[in-house]
Short mmCIF file of C-alpha atoms and ligand atoms in Angstrom, two decimals:
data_model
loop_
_atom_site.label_atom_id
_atom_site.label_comp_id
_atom_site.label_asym_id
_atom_site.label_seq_id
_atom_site.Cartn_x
_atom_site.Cartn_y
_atom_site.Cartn_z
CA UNK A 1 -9.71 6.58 5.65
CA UNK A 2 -12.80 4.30 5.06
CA UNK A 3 -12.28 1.26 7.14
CA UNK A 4 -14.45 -2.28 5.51
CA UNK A 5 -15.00 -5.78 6.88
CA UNK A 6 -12.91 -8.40 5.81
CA UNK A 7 -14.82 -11.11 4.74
CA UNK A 8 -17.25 -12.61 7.59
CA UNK A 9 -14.58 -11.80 9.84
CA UNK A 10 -15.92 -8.41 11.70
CA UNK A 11 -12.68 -7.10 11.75
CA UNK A 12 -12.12 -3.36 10.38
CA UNK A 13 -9.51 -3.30 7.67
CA UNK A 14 -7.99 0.12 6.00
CA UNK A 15 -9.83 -0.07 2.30
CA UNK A 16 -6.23 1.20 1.45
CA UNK A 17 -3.53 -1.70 2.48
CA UNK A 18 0.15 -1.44 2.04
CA UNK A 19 2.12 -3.54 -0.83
CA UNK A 20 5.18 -4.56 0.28
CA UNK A 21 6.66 -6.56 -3.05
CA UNK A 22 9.73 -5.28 -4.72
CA UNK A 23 10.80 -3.00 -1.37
CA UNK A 24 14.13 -3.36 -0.53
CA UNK A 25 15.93 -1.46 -2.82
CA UNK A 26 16.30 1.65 -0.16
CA UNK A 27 15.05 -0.46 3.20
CA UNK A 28 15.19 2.64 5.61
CA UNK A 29 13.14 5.17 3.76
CA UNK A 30 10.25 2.72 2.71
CA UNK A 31 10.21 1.52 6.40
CA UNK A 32 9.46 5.44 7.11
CA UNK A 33 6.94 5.21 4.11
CA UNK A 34 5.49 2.35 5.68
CA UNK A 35 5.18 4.48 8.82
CA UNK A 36 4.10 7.43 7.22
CA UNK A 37 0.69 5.21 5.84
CA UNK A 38 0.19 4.47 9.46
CA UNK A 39 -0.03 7.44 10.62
CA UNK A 40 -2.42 8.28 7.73
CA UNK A 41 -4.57 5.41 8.91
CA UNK A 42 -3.49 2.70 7.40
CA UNK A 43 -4.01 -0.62 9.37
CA UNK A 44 -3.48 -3.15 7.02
CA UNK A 45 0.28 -4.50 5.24
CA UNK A 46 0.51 -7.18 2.64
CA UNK A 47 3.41 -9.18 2.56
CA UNK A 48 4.28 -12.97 1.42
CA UNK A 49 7.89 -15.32 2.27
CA UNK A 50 8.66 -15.15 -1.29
CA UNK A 51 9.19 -11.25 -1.57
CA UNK A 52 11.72 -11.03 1.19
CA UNK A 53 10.29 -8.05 2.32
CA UNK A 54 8.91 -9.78 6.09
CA UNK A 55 11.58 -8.64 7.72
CA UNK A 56 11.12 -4.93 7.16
CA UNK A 57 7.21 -5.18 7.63
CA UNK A 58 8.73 -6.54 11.30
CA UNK A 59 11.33 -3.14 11.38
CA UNK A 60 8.00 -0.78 9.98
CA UNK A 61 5.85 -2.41 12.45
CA UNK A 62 7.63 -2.21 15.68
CA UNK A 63 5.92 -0.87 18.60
CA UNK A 64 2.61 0.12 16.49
CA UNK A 65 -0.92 -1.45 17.35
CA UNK A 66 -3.13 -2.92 15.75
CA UNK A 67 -2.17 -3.84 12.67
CA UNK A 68 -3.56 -6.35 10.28
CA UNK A 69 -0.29 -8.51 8.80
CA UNK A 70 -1.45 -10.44 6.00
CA UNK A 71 0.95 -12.74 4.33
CA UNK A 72 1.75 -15.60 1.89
CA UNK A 73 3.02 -18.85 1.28
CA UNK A 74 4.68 -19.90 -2.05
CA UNK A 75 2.78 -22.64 -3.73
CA UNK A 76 6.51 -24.87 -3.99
CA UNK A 77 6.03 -24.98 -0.17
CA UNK A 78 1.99 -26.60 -0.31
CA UNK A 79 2.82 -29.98 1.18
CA UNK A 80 1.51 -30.55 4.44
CA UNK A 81 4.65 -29.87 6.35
CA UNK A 82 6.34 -27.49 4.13
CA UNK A 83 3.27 -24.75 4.90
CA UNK A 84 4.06 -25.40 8.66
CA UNK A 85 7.04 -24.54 8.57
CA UNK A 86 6.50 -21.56 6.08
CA UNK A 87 4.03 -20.28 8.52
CA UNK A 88 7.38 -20.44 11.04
CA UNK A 89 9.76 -18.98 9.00
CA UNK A 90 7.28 -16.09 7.87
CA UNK A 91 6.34 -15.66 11.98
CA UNK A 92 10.13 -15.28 12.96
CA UNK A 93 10.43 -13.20 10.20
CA UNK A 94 7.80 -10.90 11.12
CA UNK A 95 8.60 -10.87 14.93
CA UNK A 96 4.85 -12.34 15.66
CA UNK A 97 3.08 -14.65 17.34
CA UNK A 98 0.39 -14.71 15.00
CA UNK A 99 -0.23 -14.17 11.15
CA UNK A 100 -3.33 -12.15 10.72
CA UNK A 101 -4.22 -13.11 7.52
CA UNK A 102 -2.24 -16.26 5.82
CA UNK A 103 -2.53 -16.49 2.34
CA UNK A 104 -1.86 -19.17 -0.51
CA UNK A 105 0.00 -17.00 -2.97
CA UNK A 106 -1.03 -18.91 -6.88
CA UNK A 107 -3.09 -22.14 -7.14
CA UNK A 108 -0.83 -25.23 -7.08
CA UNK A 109 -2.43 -28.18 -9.40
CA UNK A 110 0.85 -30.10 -8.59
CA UNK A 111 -0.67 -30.95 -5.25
CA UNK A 112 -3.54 -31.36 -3.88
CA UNK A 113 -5.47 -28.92 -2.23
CA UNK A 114 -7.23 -31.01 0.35
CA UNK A 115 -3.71 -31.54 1.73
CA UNK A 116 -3.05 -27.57 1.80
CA UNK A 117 -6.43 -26.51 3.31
CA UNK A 118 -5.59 -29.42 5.99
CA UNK A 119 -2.52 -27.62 6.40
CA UNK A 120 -3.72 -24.37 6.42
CA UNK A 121 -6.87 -25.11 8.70
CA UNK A 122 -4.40 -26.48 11.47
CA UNK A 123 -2.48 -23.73 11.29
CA UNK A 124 -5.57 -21.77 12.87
CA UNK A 125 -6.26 -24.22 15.12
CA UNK A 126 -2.84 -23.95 16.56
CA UNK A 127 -3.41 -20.03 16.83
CA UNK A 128 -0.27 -18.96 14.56
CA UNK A 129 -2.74 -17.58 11.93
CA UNK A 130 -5.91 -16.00 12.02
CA UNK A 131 -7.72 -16.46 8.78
CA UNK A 132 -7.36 -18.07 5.64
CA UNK A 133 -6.77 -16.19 2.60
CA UNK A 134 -5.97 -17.18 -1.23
CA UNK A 135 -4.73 -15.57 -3.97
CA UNK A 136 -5.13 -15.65 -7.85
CA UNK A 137 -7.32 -18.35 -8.02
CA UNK A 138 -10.44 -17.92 -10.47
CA UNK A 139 -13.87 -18.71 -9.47
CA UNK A 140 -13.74 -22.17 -9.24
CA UNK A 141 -10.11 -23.19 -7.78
CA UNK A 142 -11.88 -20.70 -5.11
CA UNK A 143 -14.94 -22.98 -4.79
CA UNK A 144 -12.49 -26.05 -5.09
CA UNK A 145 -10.35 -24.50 -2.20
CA UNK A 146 -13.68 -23.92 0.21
CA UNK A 147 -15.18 -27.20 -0.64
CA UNK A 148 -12.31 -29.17 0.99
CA UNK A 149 -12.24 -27.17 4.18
CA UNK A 150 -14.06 -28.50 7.16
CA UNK A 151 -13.59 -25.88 9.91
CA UNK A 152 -12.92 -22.28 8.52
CA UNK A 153 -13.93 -20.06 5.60
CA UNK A 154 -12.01 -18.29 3.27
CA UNK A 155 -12.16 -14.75 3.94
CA UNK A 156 -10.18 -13.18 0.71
CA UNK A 157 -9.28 -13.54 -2.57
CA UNK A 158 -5.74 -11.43 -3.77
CA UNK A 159 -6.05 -10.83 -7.53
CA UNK A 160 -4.74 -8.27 -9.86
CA UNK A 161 -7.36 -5.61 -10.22
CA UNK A 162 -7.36 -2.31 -11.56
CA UNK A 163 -8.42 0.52 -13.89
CA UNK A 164 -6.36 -0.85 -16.52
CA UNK A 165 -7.30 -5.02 -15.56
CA UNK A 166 -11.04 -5.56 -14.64
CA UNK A 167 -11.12 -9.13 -15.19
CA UNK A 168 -12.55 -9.73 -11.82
CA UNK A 169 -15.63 -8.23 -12.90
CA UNK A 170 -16.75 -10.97 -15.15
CA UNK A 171 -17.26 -13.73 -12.61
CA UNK A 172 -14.97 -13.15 -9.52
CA UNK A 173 -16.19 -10.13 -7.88
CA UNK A 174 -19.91 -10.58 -7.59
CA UNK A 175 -19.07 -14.20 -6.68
CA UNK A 176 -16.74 -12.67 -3.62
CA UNK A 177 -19.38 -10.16 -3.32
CA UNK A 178 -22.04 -12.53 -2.78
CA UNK A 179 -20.64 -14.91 -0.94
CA UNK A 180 -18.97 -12.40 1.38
CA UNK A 181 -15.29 -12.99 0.19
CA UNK A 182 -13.14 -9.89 0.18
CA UNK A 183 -11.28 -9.05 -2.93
CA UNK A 184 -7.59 -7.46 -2.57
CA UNK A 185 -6.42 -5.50 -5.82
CA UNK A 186 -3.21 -5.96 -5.86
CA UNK A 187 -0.94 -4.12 -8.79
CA UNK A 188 -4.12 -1.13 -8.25
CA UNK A 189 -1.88 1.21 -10.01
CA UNK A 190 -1.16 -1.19 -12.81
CA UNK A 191 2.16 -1.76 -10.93
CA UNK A 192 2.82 1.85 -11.90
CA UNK A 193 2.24 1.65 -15.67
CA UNK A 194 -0.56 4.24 -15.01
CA UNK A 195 2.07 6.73 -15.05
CA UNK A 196 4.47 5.63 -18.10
CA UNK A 197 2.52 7.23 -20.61
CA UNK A 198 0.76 3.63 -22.16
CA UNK A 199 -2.30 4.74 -20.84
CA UNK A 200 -1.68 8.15 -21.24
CA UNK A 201 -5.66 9.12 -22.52
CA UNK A 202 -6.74 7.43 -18.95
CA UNK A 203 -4.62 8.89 -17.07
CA UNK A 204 -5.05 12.44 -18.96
CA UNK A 205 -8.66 11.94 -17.74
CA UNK A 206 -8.17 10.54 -13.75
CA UNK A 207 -5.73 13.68 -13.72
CA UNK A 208 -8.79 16.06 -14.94
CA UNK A 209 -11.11 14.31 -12.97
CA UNK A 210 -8.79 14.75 -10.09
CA UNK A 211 -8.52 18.55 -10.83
CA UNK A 212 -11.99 18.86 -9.60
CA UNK A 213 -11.59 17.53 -6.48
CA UNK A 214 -7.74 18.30 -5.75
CA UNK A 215 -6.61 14.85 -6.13
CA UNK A 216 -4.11 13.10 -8.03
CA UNK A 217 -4.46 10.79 -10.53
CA UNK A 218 -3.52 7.40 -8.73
CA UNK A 219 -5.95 9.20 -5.40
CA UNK A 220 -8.74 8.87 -7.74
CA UNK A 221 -7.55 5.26 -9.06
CA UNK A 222 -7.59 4.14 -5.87
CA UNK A 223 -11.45 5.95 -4.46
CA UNK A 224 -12.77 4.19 -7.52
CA UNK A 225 -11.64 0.61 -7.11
CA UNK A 226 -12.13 0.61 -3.30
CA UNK A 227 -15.64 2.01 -3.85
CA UNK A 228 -16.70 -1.11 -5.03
CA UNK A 229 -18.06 -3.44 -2.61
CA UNK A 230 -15.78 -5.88 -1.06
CA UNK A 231 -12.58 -4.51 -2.67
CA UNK A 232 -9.72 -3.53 -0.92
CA UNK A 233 -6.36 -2.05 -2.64
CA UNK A 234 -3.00 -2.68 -1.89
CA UNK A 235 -0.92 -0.23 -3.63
CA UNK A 236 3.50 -0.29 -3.15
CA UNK A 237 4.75 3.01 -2.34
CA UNK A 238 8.51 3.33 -1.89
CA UNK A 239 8.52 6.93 -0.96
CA UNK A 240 6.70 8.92 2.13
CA UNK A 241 5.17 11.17 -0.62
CA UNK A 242 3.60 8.28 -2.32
CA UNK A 243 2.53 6.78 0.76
CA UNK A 244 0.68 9.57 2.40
CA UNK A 245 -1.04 10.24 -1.04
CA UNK A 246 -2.50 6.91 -0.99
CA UNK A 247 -4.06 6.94 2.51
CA UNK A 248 -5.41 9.81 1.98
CA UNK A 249 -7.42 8.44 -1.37
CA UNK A 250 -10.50 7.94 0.21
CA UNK A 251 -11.54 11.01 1.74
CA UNK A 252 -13.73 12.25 -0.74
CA UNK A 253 -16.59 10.68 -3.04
CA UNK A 254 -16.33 10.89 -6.12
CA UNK A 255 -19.65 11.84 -8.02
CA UNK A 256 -21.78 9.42 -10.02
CA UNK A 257 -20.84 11.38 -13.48
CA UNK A 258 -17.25 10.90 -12.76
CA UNK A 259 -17.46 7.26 -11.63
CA UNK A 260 -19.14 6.63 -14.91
CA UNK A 261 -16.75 8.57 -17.38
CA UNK A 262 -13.61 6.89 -15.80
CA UNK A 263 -15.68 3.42 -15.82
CA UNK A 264 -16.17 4.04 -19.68
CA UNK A 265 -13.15 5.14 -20.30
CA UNK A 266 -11.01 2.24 -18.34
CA UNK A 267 -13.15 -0.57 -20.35
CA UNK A 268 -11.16 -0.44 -22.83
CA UNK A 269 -8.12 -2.13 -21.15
CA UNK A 270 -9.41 -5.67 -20.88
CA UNK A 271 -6.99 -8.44 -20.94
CA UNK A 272 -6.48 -11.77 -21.35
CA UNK A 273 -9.10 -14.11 -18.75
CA UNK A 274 -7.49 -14.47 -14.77
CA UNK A 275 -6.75 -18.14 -15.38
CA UNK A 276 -4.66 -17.63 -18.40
CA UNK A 277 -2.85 -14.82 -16.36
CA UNK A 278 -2.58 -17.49 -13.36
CA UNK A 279 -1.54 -20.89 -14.89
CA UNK A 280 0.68 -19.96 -17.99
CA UNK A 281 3.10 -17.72 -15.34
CA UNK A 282 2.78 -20.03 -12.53
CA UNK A 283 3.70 -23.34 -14.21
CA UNK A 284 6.23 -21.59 -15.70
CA UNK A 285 7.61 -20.79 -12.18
CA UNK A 286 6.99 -23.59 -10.50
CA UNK A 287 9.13 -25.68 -12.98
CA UNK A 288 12.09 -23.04 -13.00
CA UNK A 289 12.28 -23.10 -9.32
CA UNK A 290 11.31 -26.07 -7.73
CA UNK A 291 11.66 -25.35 -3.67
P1 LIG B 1 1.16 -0.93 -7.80
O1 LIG B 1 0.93 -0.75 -6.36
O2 LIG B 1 0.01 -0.96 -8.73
O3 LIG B 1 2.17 0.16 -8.34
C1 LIG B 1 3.37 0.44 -7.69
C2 LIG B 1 4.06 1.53 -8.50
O4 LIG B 1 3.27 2.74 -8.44
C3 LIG B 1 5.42 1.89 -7.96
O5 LIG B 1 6.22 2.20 -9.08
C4 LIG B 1 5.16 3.12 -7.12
O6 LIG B 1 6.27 4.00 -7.10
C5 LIG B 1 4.04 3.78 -7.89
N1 LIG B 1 3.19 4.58 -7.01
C6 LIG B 1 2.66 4.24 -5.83
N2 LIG B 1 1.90 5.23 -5.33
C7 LIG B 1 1.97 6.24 -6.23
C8 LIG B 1 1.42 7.54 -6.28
N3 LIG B 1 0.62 7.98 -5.31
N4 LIG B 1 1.72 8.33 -7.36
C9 LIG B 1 2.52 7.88 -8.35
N5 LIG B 1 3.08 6.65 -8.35
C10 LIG B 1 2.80 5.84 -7.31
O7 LIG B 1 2.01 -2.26 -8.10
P2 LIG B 1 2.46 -3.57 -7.34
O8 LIG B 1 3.61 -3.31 -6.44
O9 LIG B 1 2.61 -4.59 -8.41
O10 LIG B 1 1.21 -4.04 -6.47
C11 LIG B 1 1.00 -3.64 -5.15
C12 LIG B 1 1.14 -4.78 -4.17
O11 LIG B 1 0.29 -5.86 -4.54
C13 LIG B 1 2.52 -5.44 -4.14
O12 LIG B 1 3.45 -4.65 -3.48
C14 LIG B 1 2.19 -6.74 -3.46
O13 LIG B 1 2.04 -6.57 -2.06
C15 LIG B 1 0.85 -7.09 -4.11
N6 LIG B 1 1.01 -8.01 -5.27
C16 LIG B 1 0.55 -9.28 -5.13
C17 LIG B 1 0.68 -10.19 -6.15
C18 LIG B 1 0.17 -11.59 -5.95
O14 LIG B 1 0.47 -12.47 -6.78
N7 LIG B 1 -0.60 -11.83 -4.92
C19 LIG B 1 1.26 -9.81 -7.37
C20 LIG B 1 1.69 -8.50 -7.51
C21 LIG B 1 1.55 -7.59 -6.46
P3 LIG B 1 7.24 4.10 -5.83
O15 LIG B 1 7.60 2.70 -5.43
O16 LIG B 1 8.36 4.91 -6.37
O17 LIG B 1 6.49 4.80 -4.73
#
């Protein structure tokens, strides 16, 4: 396992996290799958109140060390006091004392963001979380977010980031990269449309590519998104299988000739620009269900 820093922060972070979204379904084999990326060196589980999955990051983390709990708060709950007592409810939910990594889940422009940083800042002073994280926000709700803080620093950025979506690239990652933010790929294996035959021609080529090396197609995915600086990927496994596969996707480098052929070859899967992927969605949500 390569091991990066995240952010400024110093500490040592698995390049390969754990997804937790959508687990649930069959709660005592994905807490062994869980397990099963820990023991593959995995130190690292995402999280976030609104997947209901906390509770069996708590079960899969029991009586392990050392590892790095990152989760989020829903943007309905970005008032002052409703991100306190998120930051509760996620704590008991996790069995900790302290949130390694708290993160706002989608930009809110319902409320203001000085009065969530405030919020979130506190929160650090009063030693339930560690760091300050965001998620899906675009270059400049990032910049917004960091201008209002007058303590801490964000240390990551949780965007959707893949083979199949390099949006980042345009203006988000060498921002993060310069400015020392971390990016987290989330949905790295195009929340498993890399297998269902839409990209088939990609995937026809990771598989050969893999070949070479003995890999599979979602190992060499995964090398080639975390091999970028600052990026660490948070794939969902639901099986022990699955799991182990994707700890063990970064013990080999993959040549120069085969970075570039799956670069070329991905390029061709651009979407639609982060902040139309953000806002449309999120608005949408935020008037349906209105916490
Ligand atoms: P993903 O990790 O890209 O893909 C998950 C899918 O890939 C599942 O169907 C899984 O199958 C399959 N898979 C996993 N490892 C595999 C392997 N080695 N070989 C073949 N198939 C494999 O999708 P995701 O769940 O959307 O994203 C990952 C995590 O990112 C989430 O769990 C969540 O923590 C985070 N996320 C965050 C946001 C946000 O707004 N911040 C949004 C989406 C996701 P099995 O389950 O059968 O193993």
């Amino acid at each position: 396992m390569i091991y990066k820093e995240l952010g400024k922060t110093k500490e040592k972070l698995s390049s390969i996290g754990v997804g937790t979204w959508q687990l649930g379904k069959n709660p005592s084999e994905e807490v062994k799958a869980i397990k099963a990326a820990i023991e593959n060196g995995v130190n690292f589980i995402d999280t976030a109140e609104i997947y209901g999955s906390e509770p069996l990051v708590n079960n899969a983390i029991k009586g392990t060390k050392d590892i790095f709990v990152a989760t989020k708060v829903w943007p309905g709950h970005f008032h002052y006091a409703d991100v306190i007592k998120a930051c509760d409810k996620s704590l008991k939910n996790l069995g900790l004392k302290q949130i390694d990594l708290y993160q706002l889940h989608w930009p809110n422009k319902f409320i203001p963001i000085e009065e969530t940083m405030r919020a979130m800042e506190s929160l650090v002073k009063s030693g339930k979380i560690r760091y300050i994280g965001v998620s899906n926000f675009d270059k400049s709700q990032l910049i917004a977010a960091q201008a209002v803080m007058k303590r801490e620093e964000i240390v990551s950025n949780q965007v959707e980031y893949s083979l199949m979506v390099r949006n980042p690239e345009e203006e988000l990652l060498p921002y993060c990269q310069k400015q020392k933010i971390s990016l987290i790929a989330y949905s790295p294996l195009g929340h498993g449309k890399l297998f269902a035959g839409k990209y088939k021609k990609l995937f026809d080529l990771l598989s050969n590519v893999g070949a070479k090396y003995n890999k599979t197609a979602a190992q060499i995915s995964l090398n080639w998104l975390v091999s970028r600086k600052g990026v660490f990927a948070i794939p969902k496994a639901s099986s022990i299988e699955h799991a182990v596969e994707n700890a063990k996707a970064t013990s080999f480098k993959l040549k120069l000739k085969d970075s570039i052929a799956i670069d070329v070859a991905s390029r061709k899967h651009k979407r639609r620009s982060l902040k139309d992927t953000v806002n449309l969605p999120l608005s949408f949500l935020l008037f349906l269900k209105r916490f």
